[in-house]
Short mmCIF file of C-alpha atoms in Angstrom, two decimals:
data_model
loop_
_atom_site.label_atom_id
_atom_site.label_comp_id
_atom_site.label_asym_id
_atom_site.label_seq_id
_atom_site.Cartn_x
_atom_site.Cartn_y
_atom_site.Cartn_z
CA MET A 16 -70.45 -17.67 9.02
CA THR A 17 -70.60 -13.90 8.59
CA THR A 18 -67.31 -12.14 9.04
CA GLN A 19 -67.53 -9.14 11.41
CA LYS A 20 -67.09 -5.82 9.65
CA CYS A 21 -63.97 -4.22 11.06
CA ASP A 22 -63.12 -0.55 10.79
CA ILE A 23 -60.50 -0.91 8.05
CA GLY A 24 -63.17 -2.38 5.83
CA ARG A 25 -63.45 -5.92 4.59
CA ILE A 26 -61.47 -5.45 1.36
CA PRO A 27 -58.08 -4.63 2.99
CA ARG A 28 -58.61 -7.53 5.39
CA ILE A 29 -59.26 -9.91 2.45
CA MET A 30 -56.13 -8.61 0.71
CA CYS A 31 -54.01 -9.13 3.84
CA GLU A 32 -55.48 -12.59 4.38
CA LEU A 33 -54.61 -13.69 0.81
CA CYS A 34 -51.04 -12.46 1.35
CA SER A 35 -50.67 -14.23 4.69
CA ILE A 36 -52.18 -17.53 3.47
CA PHE A 37 -49.74 -17.52 0.55
CA GLU A 38 -46.74 -16.69 2.78
CA GLU A 39 -47.73 -19.32 5.35
CA TYR A 40 -47.64 -22.14 2.78
CA ALA A 41 -44.84 -20.74 0.60
CA SER A 42 -42.55 -20.61 3.64
CA ALA A 43 -42.50 -24.36 4.29
CA ASP A 44 -39.23 -24.65 2.38
CA GLY A 45 -37.96 -21.39 3.82
CA ASP A 46 -38.39 -19.51 0.54
CA GLY A 47 -41.68 -17.75 1.32
CA LYS A 48 -41.84 -16.30 -2.21
CA THR A 49 -43.11 -19.19 -4.29
CA LEU A 50 -45.17 -22.34 -3.83
CA THR A 51 -43.58 -25.63 -4.82
CA LYS A 52 -45.90 -28.46 -5.89
CA ALA A 53 -45.75 -29.95 -2.39
CA GLU A 54 -46.56 -26.60 -0.79
CA LEU A 55 -49.43 -26.04 -3.25
CA LYS A 56 -50.81 -29.51 -2.43
CA ASN A 57 -50.71 -28.68 1.26
CA LEU A 58 -52.46 -25.33 0.70
CA VAL A 59 -55.15 -26.90 -1.46
CA GLU A 60 -55.84 -29.68 1.05
CA LYS A 61 -56.11 -27.32 3.97
CA GLU A 62 -57.50 -24.12 2.47
CA MET A 63 -59.46 -25.10 -0.63
CA CYS A 64 -60.75 -28.47 0.48
CA PRO A 65 -64.33 -28.37 -0.81
CA MET A 66 -63.18 -27.26 -4.23
CA LEU A 67 -60.51 -29.88 -4.75
CA LYS A 68 -61.38 -32.78 -2.48
CA GLU A 69 -59.40 -35.10 -4.74
CA ALA A 70 -56.19 -33.10 -4.06
CA LYS A 71 -54.85 -36.37 -2.70
CA ASN A 72 -54.83 -37.45 -6.36
CA SER A 73 -51.51 -36.14 -7.62
CA SER A 74 -52.73 -35.51 -11.16
CA ARG A 75 -55.33 -33.05 -9.78
CA VAL A 76 -52.52 -31.11 -8.14
CA ASP A 77 -50.56 -31.28 -11.40
CA ASP A 78 -53.57 -29.82 -13.23
CA LEU A 79 -53.83 -27.00 -10.71
CA MET A 80 -50.08 -26.41 -10.79
CA SER A 81 -50.10 -26.01 -14.56
CA ALA A 82 -53.19 -23.76 -14.34
CA MET A 83 -51.41 -21.49 -11.85
CA ASP A 84 -47.80 -21.67 -13.10
CA HIS A 85 -48.12 -19.16 -15.97
CA ASP A 86 -44.36 -18.80 -16.56
CA GLY A 87 -43.73 -22.56 -16.40
CA ASN A 88 -40.95 -22.46 -13.82
CA ALA A 89 -42.55 -25.25 -11.74
CA LYS A 90 -43.24 -22.80 -8.92
CA VAL A 91 -46.21 -20.52 -8.22
CA ASP A 92 -45.49 -16.92 -7.25
CA PHE A 93 -48.00 -14.64 -5.51
CA GLN A 94 -49.28 -12.99 -8.70
CA GLU A 95 -49.93 -16.40 -10.30
CA PHE A 96 -51.65 -17.59 -7.11
CA ALA A 97 -53.85 -14.49 -6.71
CA THR A 98 -54.79 -14.32 -10.41
CA THR A 99 -55.95 -17.94 -10.37
CA ILE A 100 -57.95 -17.48 -7.18
CA ILE A 101 -59.73 -14.52 -8.81
CA ALA A 102 -60.42 -16.56 -11.94
CA PHE A 103 -62.05 -19.23 -9.73
CA THR A 104 -63.99 -16.47 -7.92
CA CYS A 105 -65.33 -15.03 -11.18
CA ILE A 106 -66.41 -18.53 -12.32
CA CYS A 107 -68.19 -19.08 -8.98
CA HIS A 108 -69.83 -15.63 -9.20
CA GLU A 109 -71.09 -16.39 -12.72
CA SER A 110 -72.50 -19.74 -11.63
CA MET A 111 -74.22 -18.05 -8.64
CA LYS A 112 -76.08 -15.81 -11.10
CA GLU A 113 -77.49 -18.74 -13.10
CA MET B 1 -57.44 -9.33 13.77
CA THR B 2 -56.88 -12.97 12.84
CA THR B 3 -59.74 -14.63 11.05
CA GLN B 4 -60.69 -18.02 12.48
CA LYS B 5 -59.88 -20.97 10.20
CA CYS B 6 -63.16 -22.68 9.28
CA ASP B 7 -63.41 -26.14 7.90
CA ILE B 8 -64.11 -25.16 4.30
CA GLY B 9 -60.73 -23.49 4.22
CA ARG B 10 -60.03 -19.80 4.08
CA ILE B 11 -59.86 -19.47 0.29
CA PRO B 12 -63.53 -20.40 -0.43
CA ARG B 13 -64.58 -18.08 2.39
CA ILE B 14 -62.57 -15.20 0.86
CA MET B 15 -64.12 -15.94 -2.54
CA CYS B 16 -67.66 -15.92 -1.09
CA GLU B 17 -66.94 -12.73 0.85
CA LEU B 18 -65.76 -10.88 -2.29
CA CYS B 19 -68.94 -11.99 -4.09
CA SER B 20 -71.20 -10.89 -1.22
CA ILE B 21 -69.48 -7.53 -0.72
CA PHE B 22 -69.89 -6.79 -4.43
CA GLU B 23 -73.56 -7.86 -4.47
CA GLU B 24 -74.31 -5.87 -1.32
CA TYR B 25 -73.13 -2.58 -2.86
CA ALA B 26 -74.15 -3.35 -6.48
CA SER B 27 -77.74 -3.94 -5.33
CA ALA B 28 -78.38 -0.39 -4.06
CA ASP B 29 -80.04 0.49 -7.36
CA GLY B 30 -81.70 -2.91 -7.58
CA ASP B 31 -79.41 -4.13 -10.35
CA GLY B 32 -76.99 -6.19 -8.25
CA LYS B 33 -74.82 -6.91 -11.31
CA THR B 34 -72.78 -3.75 -11.68
CA LEU B 35 -71.51 -0.90 -9.53
CA THR B 36 -72.47 2.62 -10.55
CA LYS B 37 -70.14 5.45 -9.55
CA ALA B 38 -72.31 6.23 -6.52
CA GLU B 39 -72.30 2.56 -5.45
CA LEU B 40 -68.53 2.35 -5.96
CA LYS B 41 -68.04 5.48 -3.84
CA ASN B 42 -70.15 3.94 -1.07
CA LEU B 43 -68.18 0.66 -1.23
CA VAL B 44 -64.83 2.47 -1.15
CA GLU B 45 -65.82 4.65 1.81
CA LYS B 46 -67.08 1.70 3.84
CA GLU B 47 -64.89 -1.21 2.75
CA MET B 48 -61.62 0.25 1.53
CA CYS B 49 -61.36 3.26 3.79
CA PRO B 50 -57.66 3.18 4.72
CA MET B 51 -56.67 2.86 1.09
CA LEU B 52 -58.74 5.73 -0.24
CA LYS B 53 -59.45 8.06 2.64
CA GLU B 54 -59.98 10.89 0.18
CA ALA B 55 -62.88 9.01 -1.45
CA LYS B 56 -64.95 12.00 -0.41
CA ASN B 57 -63.01 13.78 -3.16
CA SER B 58 -64.98 12.94 -6.29
CA SER B 59 -61.96 12.94 -8.60
CA ARG B 60 -60.43 10.10 -6.53
CA VAL B 61 -63.55 8.07 -7.16
CA ASP B 62 -63.38 9.02 -10.84
CA ASP B 63 -59.77 7.75 -10.93
CA LEU B 64 -60.79 4.48 -9.32
CA MET B 65 -63.82 4.16 -11.59
CA SER B 66 -61.66 4.52 -14.71
CA ALA B 67 -59.10 2.08 -13.26
CA MET B 68 -61.83 -0.51 -12.71
CA ASP B 69 -64.12 0.14 -15.68
CA HIS B 70 -62.12 -1.75 -18.32
CA ASP B 71 -64.88 -1.75 -20.95
CA GLY B 72 -65.73 1.93 -20.45
CA ASN B 73 -69.47 1.49 -19.92
CA ALA B 74 -69.47 3.70 -16.78
CA LYS B 75 -70.31 0.68 -14.62
CA VAL B 76 -68.09 -1.87 -12.86
CA ASP B 77 -69.00 -5.54 -13.20
CA PHE B 78 -67.77 -8.28 -10.86
CA GLN B 79 -64.82 -9.33 -13.06
CA GLU B 80 -63.60 -5.72 -13.30
CA PHE B 81 -64.02 -5.30 -9.54
CA ALA B 82 -62.24 -8.55 -8.62
CA THR B 83 -59.40 -8.03 -11.12
CA THR B 84 -58.68 -4.56 -9.72
CA ILE B 85 -58.76 -5.80 -6.12
CA ILE B 86 -56.20 -8.45 -7.05
CA ALA B 87 -54.02 -5.88 -8.77
CA PHE B 88 -54.05 -3.81 -5.56
CA THR B 89 -53.28 -6.98 -3.57
CA CYS B 90 -50.27 -7.82 -5.74
CA ILE B 91 -48.97 -4.24 -5.35
CA CYS B 92 -49.38 -4.51 -1.56
CA HIS B 93 -47.68 -7.92 -1.53
CA GLU B 94 -44.73 -6.54 -3.51
CA SER B 95 -44.36 -3.57 -1.15
CA MET B 96 -44.49 -5.94 1.86
CA LYS B 97 -41.43 -7.74 0.45
CA GLU B 98 -39.35 -4.57 0.20
#
């Protein structure tokens, strides 16, 4: 599926989309600023399904939660979310080069 | 412009799109692995235009190049590119909250 090029350029649209995906799932409990484990599980199941099919398995979500939750407060803020997504992207990009 | 939700989830699609945008512009000189200053300028003008309208102004591109080129080798690899895009995204997300 190729995404149409729009006049603002694809990078700003990607940035906005990351922000809105995060807000959409972080708002389930009304907070909108951080992802709880339940909200992260929901995001992973709906938006990252091929990568973490076993998200139904709670320990997989625990693993992801601890990978993302850098400050250990049992919640994932936007910076933690975005940094982890980019780490996954760099790993995928490396594996594409092999 | 809302992007349609596709079954693989929006996150993998964003990750793939970042990889393909980078490769598209990094391949102008046949290398495909790093962005030269000229390739970065082209990417910025076409894909980040609202953020850096003055990309025509070479010193703006120099500023961006030094912001991205963490190892100082006068080229931007994918990790440097993706990390900087996420830093911009976090700044935008913060300013959206104010």
